[in-house]
Amino acid sequence: MRFPTSERGHLPRSPRLVSLAAAVVLLVAACGSSTTSPSPAPSAAPSAAPSTAPSGAAPSPAGSDDIAATYSRIEQQVIAIRELQPTRPVTPTVLDDAGIKKLVADSFDKDNPPALIAANERIMKALGLLPADASLKDLYVTLLGSQVAGLYNPDDKRLYVVSKSGRIGAVEKTTFSHEFTHALQDQNFDLSSLRLDEIGQGDRSFARLSLVEGDATLSMTYWQLQNLTQADLGELLSAAQDDPSTRQLESMPPILRESLLFPYSQGLGFVQGLQNRGGWAAVNEAFAKPPASTEQILHPDKYTAGEQPVAVELPKDLATKLGAGWTSQLEDSFGEFQLGVWLQQGSGLSAVEAKSAAAGWGGDRISALEGPDGSWAVVLRTAWDTAQDATEFERAASPIVDGLQGSASLLPGAGDTERWVLVASDDAALNRVAGVLGLAG
């Protein structure tokens, strides 16, 4: 599965689809028998035998022929379940714990320029989503290194499965069913066409990632229901109970933890709704008409109705108007989902209350600006469906803004459905930004 990424909102970019150990195990219990298995489709030629990574590969007590037969069997089962035909073979590579951590770290450095990480970190810290002394890069690499159970890379078409025990057991088989679904998606729909890691379109990328991961998670769940034995289920549950990755996940800042899980949990619900109503054909159609926002993932009726985000803009010459030494480091979209996480993390609201306050989101735009002599500012412009929605957001966000480090203000904008959140290094920078935006006084 891929983790988002630019992913995606204000998370670092990473064009790989990564399977999460916790998600793989817990979905067995979460989905149970609530879904109906689809009818099998004709089989296709199996992929090649798994390869061994040059370093970090996990040994297996079984011979390569046995491993190849196992993966070939799972491929045929997934092909029948997902009703997509492969167009070329996929060769899985088995990695151990050290191997996947190295792959994650190397991929992070390749996909995320330091300036992009710094801008994302500025936004998260300004909004109180990360501690002032935290390193976004260190947290993200540690998080993924502990959680990834498998990975498919659409760029080079390579598929990886992690085996920490050196064997191909229930977890590894389940992971492969998920990752092979990604390969089928890529071969049939061209995942690069979704532009999952486009800078400046974080919320849209996050929504599209949720389609991709939700589809693979649903396919994986069907595979589990049809093919896992009671002994396999016991193995998965035992792995979940003993897995330190669960504790690692729980220790992460909520914005990282919830953003990592969102494409799997909410994406699953979104895709299952499509599949229940129109079969796999409806899911396939969604790849041609992908969701435009996390709002559509959270409220599938808005996807069905074609409700698009409101076009929200920031002045293109904002940095220039702020004066000499000011530069724009990043402009992006935050989205309903991440606003909900922010409201819950910073205000003490329950998850239900925070989601309610974020609902009614129409659109937004956020920017990180750097000024001279260590000054900086973060500007968030939000548009809401109704004046009541804007007021509810303001009520929930006001105590958070009041408690932020540095100088901060929550201000009305044009009309009664717009609210601005400004955070800056000091009062002088805050007043300068507010004045340029016409929000002062």
Tab-separated table of C-alpha atoms in Angstrom:
chain	number	residue	atom	x	y	z
A	1	MET	CA	0.000	0.000	0.000
A	2	ARG	CA	1.151	3.459	-0.469
A	3	PHE	CA	1.509	5.909	2.224
A	4	PRO	CA	0.776	8.991	1.484
A	5	THR	CA	2.419	10.760	1.258
A	6	SER	CA	2.609	14.115	-0.122
A	7	GLU	CA	0.752	12.433	0.400
A	8	ARG	CA	-0.867	13.645	1.121
A	9	GLY	CA	-2.018	16.437	2.967
A	10	HIS	CA	0.905	17.667	4.893
A	11	LEU	CA	2.665	14.400	5.294
A	12	PRO	CA	5.920	13.842	3.460
A	13	ARG	CA	5.712	12.567	-0.073
A	14	SER	CA	6.304	8.918	-0.860
A	15	PRO	CA	5.143	7.247	-4.072
A	16	ARG	CA	5.109	3.762	-2.582
A	17	LEU	CA	2.005	1.851	-1.544
A	18	VAL	CA	2.694	0.252	1.820
A	19	SER	CA	0.865	-2.422	3.781
A	20	LEU	CA	0.557	-1.775	7.490
A	21	ALA	CA	1.136	-4.619	9.928
A	22	ALA	CA	-1.535	-3.418	12.342
A	23	ALA	CA	-4.079	-2.842	9.587
A	24	VAL	CA	-3.478	-6.257	8.054
A	25	VAL	CA	-4.090	-8.065	11.336
A	26	LEU	CA	-6.902	-6.021	12.800
A	27	LEU	CA	-9.060	-6.037	9.686
A	28	VAL	CA	-9.667	-9.748	10.172
A	29	ALA	CA	-11.705	-9.028	13.281
A	30	ALA	CA	-13.052	-5.686	12.069
A	31	CYS	CA	-14.623	-6.989	8.862
A	32	GLY	CA	-15.648	-10.478	9.922
A	33	SER	CA	-18.555	-11.801	7.884
A	34	SER	CA	-20.088	-8.434	7.064
A	35	THR	CA	-19.225	-8.729	3.373
A	36	THR	CA	-20.292	-11.096	0.645
A	37	SER	CA	-17.568	-12.802	-1.367
A	38	PRO	CA	-17.688	-12.114	-5.107
A	39	SER	CA	-17.815	-14.858	-7.714
A	40	PRO	CA	-14.515	-16.159	-9.117
A	41	ALA	CA	-13.239	-14.946	-12.474
A	42	PRO	CA	-11.092	-16.888	-14.948
A	43	SER	CA	-7.497	-17.329	-13.851
A	44	ALA	CA	-4.453	-15.885	-15.577
A	45	ALA	CA	-0.798	-16.736	-15.812
A	46	PRO	CA	1.006	-16.614	-12.451
A	47	SER	CA	3.836	-14.235	-11.637
A	48	ALA	CA	7.439	-15.287	-11.453
A	49	ALA	CA	9.017	-16.800	-8.358
A	50	PRO	CA	9.968	-14.368	-5.592
A	51	SER	CA	13.419	-12.895	-5.737
A	52	THR	CA	15.880	-12.256	-2.958
A	53	ALA	CA	16.862	-8.697	-2.173
A	54	PRO	CA	20.602	-7.995	-2.397
A	55	SER	CA	20.632	-7.037	1.281
A	56	GLY	CA	18.109	-7.349	4.093
A	57	ALA	CA	16.325	-10.295	2.526
A	58	ALA	CA	14.713	-12.766	4.880
A	59	PRO	CA	15.631	-16.430	4.662
A	60	SER	CA	12.802	-18.943	4.357
A	61	PRO	CA	12.872	-22.537	5.509
A	62	ALA	CA	10.798	-23.462	2.474
A	63	GLY	CA	12.372	-23.880	-0.940
A	64	SER	CA	11.920	-21.277	-3.644
A	65	ASP	CA	9.609	-23.606	-5.551
A	66	ASP	CA	7.303	-23.876	-2.525
A	67	ILE	CA	7.304	-20.093	-2.057
A	68	ALA	CA	6.586	-19.538	-5.743
A	69	ALA	CA	3.692	-22.003	-5.588
A	70	THR	CA	2.257	-20.255	-2.523
A	71	TYR	CA	2.368	-16.824	-4.118
A	72	SER	CA	1.065	-18.167	-7.421
A	73	ARG	CA	-1.923	-19.683	-5.625
A	74	ILE	CA	-2.669	-16.401	-3.830
A	75	GLU	CA	-2.419	-14.520	-7.112
A	76	GLN	CA	-5.054	-16.732	-8.701
A	77	GLN	CA	-7.310	-16.289	-5.693
A	78	VAL	CA	-6.947	-12.495	-5.763
A	79	ILE	CA	-7.518	-12.382	-9.524
A	80	ALA	CA	-10.766	-14.282	-9.028
A	81	ILE	CA	-11.869	-12.078	-6.136
A	82	ARG	CA	-10.968	-8.683	-7.610
A	83	GLU	CA	-12.063	-9.586	-11.144
A	84	LEU	CA	-9.037	-7.937	-12.753
A	85	GLN	CA	-6.622	-9.694	-15.087
A	86	PRO	CA	-2.842	-9.175	-14.881
A	87	THR	CA	-0.998	-7.989	-17.965
A	88	ARG	CA	2.503	-8.884	-16.822
A	89	PRO	CA	4.121	-10.942	-14.056
A	90	VAL	CA	5.097	-9.478	-10.690
A	91	THR	CA	8.104	-10.853	-8.841
A	92	PRO	CA	7.780	-10.454	-5.038
A	93	THR	CA	10.891	-9.802	-2.987
A	94	VAL	CA	10.978	-10.917	0.664
A	95	LEU	CA	12.682	-8.489	3.060
A	96	ASP	CA	13.543	-8.796	6.723
A	97	ASP	CA	13.078	-6.024	9.298
A	98	ALA	CA	16.398	-4.353	8.510
A	99	GLY	CA	15.710	-4.545	4.789
A	100	ILE	CA	12.349	-2.787	4.930
A	101	LYS	CA	13.648	-0.082	7.259
A	102	LYS	CA	16.493	0.652	4.862
A	103	LEU	CA	14.083	0.721	1.923
A	104	VAL	CA	11.752	3.125	3.747
A	105	ALA	CA	14.614	5.436	4.760
A	106	ASP	CA	16.146	5.444	1.273
A	107	SER	CA	12.763	6.066	-0.352
A	108	PHE	CA	12.026	8.913	2.034
A	109	ASP	CA	15.270	10.688	1.187
A	110	LYS	CA	14.709	10.167	-2.528
A	111	ASP	CA	11.129	11.437	-2.558
A	112	ASN	CA	11.298	14.271	-0.033
A	113	PRO	CA	13.593	17.257	-0.595
A	114	PRO	CA	14.723	18.863	2.681
A	115	ALA	CA	12.895	22.098	1.830
A	116	LEU	CA	9.591	20.240	1.491
A	117	ILE	CA	10.088	18.478	4.808
A	118	ALA	CA	10.967	21.775	6.484
A	119	ALA	CA	7.807	23.425	5.138
A	120	ASN	CA	5.586	20.558	6.265
A	121	GLU	CA	7.263	20.567	9.655
A	122	ARG	CA	6.713	24.325	9.950
A	123	ILE	CA	2.981	23.919	9.290
A	124	MET	CA	2.572	21.042	11.732
A	125	LYS	CA	4.462	22.776	14.523
A	126	ALA	CA	2.744	26.101	13.949
A	127	LEU	CA	-0.648	24.424	14.313
A	128	GLY	CA	0.455	22.494	17.391
A	129	LEU	CA	0.338	19.124	15.635
A	130	LEU	CA	3.978	18.328	16.432
A	131	PRO	CA	6.089	19.176	19.478
A	132	ALA	CA	8.486	22.069	18.952
A	133	ASP	CA	11.539	19.817	19.271
A	134	ALA	CA	10.251	17.003	17.028
A	135	SER	CA	11.802	15.969	13.729
A	136	LEU	CA	9.130	15.172	11.156
A	137	LYS	CA	11.592	13.121	9.130
A	138	ASP	CA	12.697	11.033	12.112
A	139	LEU	CA	9.120	10.431	13.253
A	140	TYR	CA	7.903	9.501	9.799
A	141	VAL	CA	10.758	7.129	8.980
A	142	THR	CA	10.463	5.493	12.418
A	143	LEU	CA	6.708	5.145	12.011
A	144	LEU	CA	6.813	3.556	8.589
A	145	GLY	CA	9.830	1.434	9.445
A	146	SER	CA	7.870	-0.118	12.303
A	147	GLN	CA	4.543	-0.477	10.484
A	148	VAL	CA	5.244	-1.559	6.933
A	149	ALA	CA	4.397	-5.200	6.231
A	150	GLY	CA	4.667	-4.925	2.471
A	151	LEU	CA	5.121	-2.451	-0.344
A	152	TYR	CA	4.328	-2.000	-4.021
A	153	ASN	CA	6.126	0.714	-5.975
A	154	PRO	CA	4.270	1.821	-9.130
A	155	ASP	CA	7.408	3.588	-10.365
A	156	ASP	CA	9.502	0.460	-10.832
A	157	LYS	CA	6.656	-2.104	-10.506
A	158	ARG	CA	8.397	-3.930	-7.645
A	159	LEU	CA	6.526	-5.690	-4.849
A	160	TYR	CA	7.998	-6.396	-1.408
A	161	VAL	CA	6.753	-8.530	1.471
A	162	VAL	CA	8.299	-8.264	4.943
A	163	SER	CA	9.017	-11.455	6.869
A	164	LYS	CA	10.463	-10.720	10.298
A	165	SER	CA	10.346	-14.403	11.241
A	166	GLY	CA	12.032	-15.688	8.123
A	167	ARG	CA	8.951	-17.629	6.994
A	168	ILE	CA	5.915	-17.089	4.799
A	169	GLY	CA	3.060	-17.311	7.291
A	170	ALA	CA	-0.451	-15.932	7.590
A	171	VAL	CA	0.664	-12.302	7.905
A	172	GLU	CA	2.947	-12.516	4.891
A	173	LYS	CA	0.284	-14.246	2.785
A	174	THR	CA	-2.305	-11.653	3.751
A	175	THR	CA	0.112	-8.848	2.961
A	176	PHE	CA	0.854	-10.324	-0.444
A	177	SER	CA	-2.858	-10.490	-1.288
A	178	HIS	CA	-3.046	-6.761	-0.604
A	179	GLU	CA	0.083	-5.809	-2.512
A	180	PHE	CA	-0.809	-7.974	-5.485
A	181	THR	CA	-4.108	-6.074	-5.675
A	182	HIS	CA	-2.034	-2.901	-6.048
A	183	ALA	CA	-0.162	-4.499	-8.923
A	184	LEU	CA	-3.470	-5.360	-10.597
A	185	GLN	CA	-4.687	-1.791	-10.067
A	186	ASP	CA	-1.535	-0.403	-11.612
A	187	GLN	CA	-1.684	-2.709	-14.610
A	188	ASN	CA	-5.357	-2.001	-15.278
A	189	PHE	CA	-5.754	1.655	-14.273
A	190	ASP	CA	-2.213	3.147	-14.273
A	191	LEU	CA	-1.800	4.408	-10.716
A	192	SER	CA	0.566	7.159	-11.844
A	193	SER	CA	-2.385	8.796	-13.615
A	194	LEU	CA	-3.933	9.482	-10.188
A	195	ARG	CA	-0.988	11.759	-9.290
A	196	LEU	CA	-0.945	10.554	-5.723
A	197	ASP	CA	2.079	12.615	-4.742
A	198	GLU	CA	1.369	15.923	-6.463
A	199	ILE	CA	2.723	18.806	-4.422
A	200	GLY	CA	0.053	21.392	-3.696
A	201	GLN	CA	-2.869	18.969	-3.944
A	202	GLY	CA	-2.493	17.178	-0.636
A	203	ASP	CA	-6.143	16.644	0.231
A	204	ARG	CA	-7.033	15.451	-3.251
A	205	SER	CA	-4.057	13.081	-3.253
A	206	PHE	CA	-5.075	11.773	0.155
A	207	ALA	CA	-8.607	11.088	-1.135
A	208	ARG	CA	-7.329	9.238	-4.185
A	209	LEU	CA	-4.928	7.264	-2.030
A	210	SER	CA	-7.946	6.227	0.050
A	211	LEU	CA	-9.587	4.813	-3.068
A	212	VAL	CA	-6.442	2.826	-3.901
A	213	GLU	CA	-5.892	1.533	-0.367
A	214	GLY	CA	-9.571	0.950	0.315
A	215	ASP	CA	-9.831	-1.198	-2.793
A	216	ALA	CA	-6.764	-3.270	-1.868
A	217	THR	CA	-7.966	-3.606	1.719
A	218	LEU	CA	-11.400	-4.822	0.641
A	219	SER	CA	-9.855	-7.324	-1.762
A	220	MET	CA	-7.522	-8.472	1.015
A	221	THR	CA	-10.444	-8.860	3.403
A	222	TYR	CA	-12.358	-11.018	0.939
A	223	TRP	CA	-9.224	-13.094	0.484
A	224	GLN	CA	-8.903	-13.538	4.254
A	225	LEU	CA	-12.518	-14.618	4.607
A	226	GLN	CA	-12.209	-17.179	1.849
A	227	ASN	CA	-8.762	-18.607	2.505
A	228	LEU	CA	-7.582	-18.265	6.104
A	229	THR	CA	-7.986	-21.231	8.420
A	230	GLN	CA	-8.704	-21.015	12.124
A	231	ALA	CA	-5.006	-21.662	12.719
A	232	ASP	CA	-4.141	-18.765	10.382
A	233	LEU	CA	-6.533	-16.476	12.256
A	234	GLY	CA	-4.946	-17.498	15.535
A	235	GLU	CA	-1.537	-16.718	14.111
A	236	LEU	CA	-2.668	-13.262	12.987
A	237	LEU	CA	-4.215	-12.418	16.342
A	238	SER	CA	-1.151	-13.668	18.181
A	239	ALA	CA	1.046	-11.541	15.946
A	240	ALA	CA	-1.104	-8.497	16.713
A	241	GLN	CA	-0.875	-9.032	20.460
A	242	ASP	CA	2.888	-9.475	20.421
A	243	ASP	CA	3.688	-6.861	17.793
A	244	PRO	CA	5.669	-3.877	19.151
A	245	SER	CA	4.610	-1.915	16.061
A	246	THR	CA	1.202	-1.402	17.667
A	247	ARG	CA	2.780	0.362	20.646
A	248	GLN	CA	4.965	2.371	18.269
A	249	LEU	CA	1.886	3.484	16.371
A	250	GLU	CA	0.071	4.508	19.543
A	251	SER	CA	3.041	6.605	20.666
A	252	MET	CA	3.014	8.760	17.533
A	253	PRO	CA	1.445	12.236	17.326
A	254	PRO	CA	-2.214	11.836	16.336
A	255	ILE	CA	-1.759	13.623	12.997
A	256	LEU	CA	0.791	11.020	11.882
A	257	ARG	CA	-1.030	8.039	13.352
A	258	GLU	CA	-4.481	8.952	12.049
A	259	SER	CA	-3.177	10.006	8.640
A	260	LEU	CA	-1.409	6.684	8.283
A	261	LEU	CA	-4.576	4.714	9.060
A	262	PHE	CA	-7.143	6.882	7.255
A	263	PRO	CA	-6.670	5.507	3.716
A	264	TYR	CA	-7.158	1.965	5.007
A	265	SER	CA	-10.041	2.451	7.433
A	266	GLN	CA	-12.035	5.217	5.739
A	267	GLY	CA	-10.947	4.082	2.301
A	268	LEU	CA	-12.304	0.615	3.050
A	269	GLY	CA	-15.705	2.015	3.989
A	270	PHE	CA	-15.792	4.211	0.889
A	271	VAL	CA	-14.881	1.388	-1.508
A	272	GLN	CA	-17.118	-1.162	0.198
A	273	GLY	CA	-20.049	1.198	-0.290
A	274	LEU	CA	-19.282	1.407	-4.011
A	275	GLN	CA	-18.841	-2.351	-4.295
A	276	ASN	CA	-22.032	-3.129	-2.403
A	277	ARG	CA	-24.056	-0.897	-4.713
A	278	GLY	CA	-22.487	-1.683	-8.077
A	279	GLY	CA	-20.027	-4.538	-7.726
A	280	TRP	CA	-16.413	-4.272	-8.762
A	281	ALA	CA	-17.502	-2.401	-11.883
A	282	ALA	CA	-18.438	0.559	-9.671
A	283	VAL	CA	-15.010	0.468	-8.022
A	284	ASN	CA	-13.342	0.317	-11.433
A	285	GLU	CA	-15.358	3.343	-12.535
A	286	ALA	CA	-14.080	5.264	-9.502
A	287	PHE	CA	-10.531	4.951	-10.841
A	288	ALA	CA	-11.710	6.792	-13.952
A	289	LYS	CA	-13.542	9.351	-11.790
A	290	PRO	CA	-11.515	9.443	-8.555
A	291	PRO	CA	-12.628	11.296	-5.415
A	292	ALA	CA	-11.637	14.942	-5.233
A	293	SER	CA	-11.353	15.433	-1.469
A	294	THR	CA	-11.305	13.650	1.863
A	295	GLU	CA	-14.737	15.202	2.336
A	296	GLN	CA	-15.981	12.834	-0.373
A	297	ILE	CA	-14.332	9.880	1.382
A	298	LEU	CA	-15.894	10.829	4.722
A	299	HIS	CA	-19.271	11.585	3.112
A	300	PRO	CA	-19.654	9.228	0.129
A	301	ASP	CA	-22.979	10.825	-0.792
A	302	LYS	CA	-21.021	13.939	-1.738
A	303	TYR	CA	-18.884	11.839	-4.084
A	304	THR	CA	-22.002	10.342	-5.635
A	305	ALA	CA	-23.510	13.814	-6.021
A	306	GLY	CA	-20.295	15.133	-7.556
A	307	GLU	CA	-19.896	17.863	-4.930
A	308	GLN	CA	-16.485	19.414	-5.594
A	309	PRO	CA	-14.349	21.417	-3.152
A	310	VAL	CA	-14.749	25.172	-3.214
A	311	ALA	CA	-11.856	26.815	-5.055
A	312	VAL	CA	-9.963	28.709	-2.354
A	313	GLU	CA	-6.975	30.851	-3.271
A	314	LEU	CA	-4.234	32.736	-1.495
A	315	PRO	CA	-2.667	35.831	-3.087
A	316	LYS	CA	-0.004	34.632	-5.505
A	317	ASP	CA	2.174	37.610	-4.568
A	318	LEU	CA	1.693	37.223	-0.811
A	319	ALA	CA	5.396	36.740	-0.057
A	320	THR	CA	6.355	39.697	-2.250
A	321	LYS	CA	3.858	41.967	-0.520
A	322	LEU	CA	5.210	40.942	2.880
A	323	GLY	CA	8.486	42.559	1.947
A	324	ALA	CA	12.146	41.818	1.320
A	325	GLY	CA	13.347	38.472	2.602
A	326	TRP	CA	9.920	36.779	2.625
A	327	THR	CA	9.438	33.595	0.568
A	328	SER	CA	6.659	31.047	0.145
A	329	GLN	CA	7.919	27.572	1.074
A	330	LEU	CA	4.777	25.551	0.366
A	331	GLU	CA	1.143	26.044	-0.566
A	332	ASP	CA	-1.247	23.113	-0.214
A	333	SER	CA	-4.722	21.989	0.802
A	334	PHE	CA	-5.447	20.728	4.313
A	335	GLY	CA	-8.868	19.128	3.911
A	336	GLU	CA	-11.751	18.085	6.116
A	337	PHE	CA	-10.020	15.007	7.508
A	338	GLN	CA	-6.880	16.748	8.725
A	339	LEU	CA	-8.886	19.665	10.089
A	340	GLY	CA	-10.859	17.137	12.131
A	341	VAL	CA	-7.655	15.629	13.511
A	342	TRP	CA	-6.366	19.106	14.370
A	343	LEU	CA	-9.581	20.044	16.151
A	344	GLN	CA	-9.597	16.861	18.191
A	345	GLN	CA	-5.900	16.904	19.049
A	346	GLY	CA	-5.809	20.524	20.107
A	347	SER	CA	-9.160	21.131	21.763
A	348	GLY	CA	-9.929	18.029	23.782
A	349	LEU	CA	-13.102	17.468	21.783
A	350	SER	CA	-14.269	13.914	21.296
A	351	ALA	CA	-13.762	12.338	17.887
A	352	VAL	CA	-17.459	12.770	17.126
A	353	GLU	CA	-17.436	16.442	18.150
A	354	ALA	CA	-14.293	17.183	16.153
A	355	LYS	CA	-15.670	15.487	13.058
A	356	SER	CA	-18.883	17.446	13.414
A	357	ALA	CA	-16.977	20.724	13.662
A	358	ALA	CA	-14.949	19.858	10.547
A	359	ALA	CA	-18.009	18.752	8.585
A	360	GLY	CA	-19.412	21.458	6.387
A	361	TRP	CA	-15.903	22.090	5.065
A	362	GLY	CA	-16.059	23.588	1.615
A	363	GLY	CA	-12.414	24.121	0.760
A	364	ASP	CA	-9.165	25.565	2.050
A	365	ARG	CA	-5.635	26.636	1.234
A	366	ILE	CA	-2.638	26.717	3.545
A	367	SER	CA	0.808	28.253	3.105
A	368	ALA	CA	4.119	28.253	4.960
A	369	LEU	CA	6.106	31.481	4.647
A	370	GLU	CA	9.641	32.253	5.813
A	371	GLY	CA	10.819	35.782	6.512
A	372	PRO	CA	14.052	37.542	7.414
A	373	ASP	CA	15.813	37.160	10.767
A	374	GLY	CA	14.018	33.946	11.702
A	375	SER	CA	10.488	35.278	11.227
A	376	TRP	CA	7.842	33.015	9.728
A	377	ALA	CA	4.098	32.671	9.227
A	378	VAL	CA	1.516	30.015	8.425
A	379	VAL	CA	-1.705	31.100	6.722
A	380	LEU	CA	-4.828	28.910	6.518
A	381	ARG	CA	-7.870	30.151	4.613
A	382	THR	CA	-11.017	28.049	4.978
A	383	ALA	CA	-14.403	28.165	3.233
A	384	TRP	CA	-17.526	26.560	4.715
A	385	ASP	CA	-20.819	25.409	3.259
A	386	THR	CA	-22.929	27.605	5.534
A	387	ALA	CA	-22.497	30.388	8.072
A	388	GLN	CA	-23.459	27.911	10.789
A	389	ASP	CA	-20.679	25.546	9.665
A	390	ALA	CA	-18.169	28.400	9.812
A	391	THR	CA	-19.348	29.387	13.283
A	392	GLU	CA	-19.104	25.797	14.536
A	393	PHE	CA	-15.562	25.545	13.232
A	394	GLU	CA	-14.631	28.863	14.842
A	395	ARG	CA	-16.062	27.773	18.175
A	396	ALA	CA	-14.005	24.569	18.137
A	397	ALA	CA	-10.814	26.159	16.773
A	398	SER	CA	-10.691	29.311	18.924
A	399	PRO	CA	-9.278	27.696	22.090
A	400	ILE	CA	-6.673	25.879	19.997
A	401	VAL	CA	-5.544	29.086	18.320
A	402	ASP	CA	-5.418	30.869	21.676
A	403	GLY	CA	-3.095	28.189	23.031
A	404	LEU	CA	-0.641	28.017	20.112
A	405	GLN	CA	2.994	28.928	20.570
A	406	GLY	CA	3.984	32.214	18.965
A	407	SER	CA	1.364	34.698	17.827
A	408	ALA	CA	-1.925	33.495	16.376
A	409	SER	CA	-5.349	34.748	15.375
A	410	LEU	CA	-8.603	33.292	14.054
A	411	LEU	CA	-10.275	35.905	11.881
A	412	PRO	CA	-13.411	36.237	9.716
A	413	GLY	CA	-12.984	36.720	5.988
A	414	ALA	CA	-15.202	37.702	3.125
A	415	GLY	CA	-18.868	37.000	3.793
A	416	ASP	CA	-19.973	34.830	6.674
A	417	THR	CA	-18.692	31.457	5.436
A	418	GLU	CA	-14.946	32.139	5.558
A	419	ARG	CA	-12.449	31.877	8.419
A	420	TRP	CA	-8.694	32.503	8.494
A	421	VAL	CA	-6.152	31.030	10.882
A	422	LEU	CA	-2.893	32.976	11.066
A	423	VAL	CA	0.112	31.823	13.075
A	424	ALA	CA	3.423	33.659	13.131
A	425	SER	CA	6.744	33.841	14.895
A	426	ASP	CA	5.828	37.089	16.670
A	427	ASP	CA	3.266	39.873	16.795
A	428	ALA	CA	5.103	41.943	14.198
A	429	ALA	CA	5.012	39.135	11.643
A	430	LEU	CA	1.377	38.343	12.467
A	431	ASN	CA	0.317	41.966	12.037
A	432	ARG	CA	2.250	42.231	8.779
A	433	VAL	CA	0.521	39.160	7.315
A	434	ALA	CA	-2.921	40.238	8.523
A	435	GLY	CA	-2.402	43.680	7.035
A	436	VAL	CA	-1.323	42.373	3.634
A	437	LEU	CA	-4.355	40.050	3.556
A	438	GLY	CA	-6.693	42.895	4.487
A	439	LEU	CA	-7.651	41.215	7.759
A	440	ALA	CA	-6.222	43.768	10.185
A	441	GLY	CA	-8.431	45.981	12.273
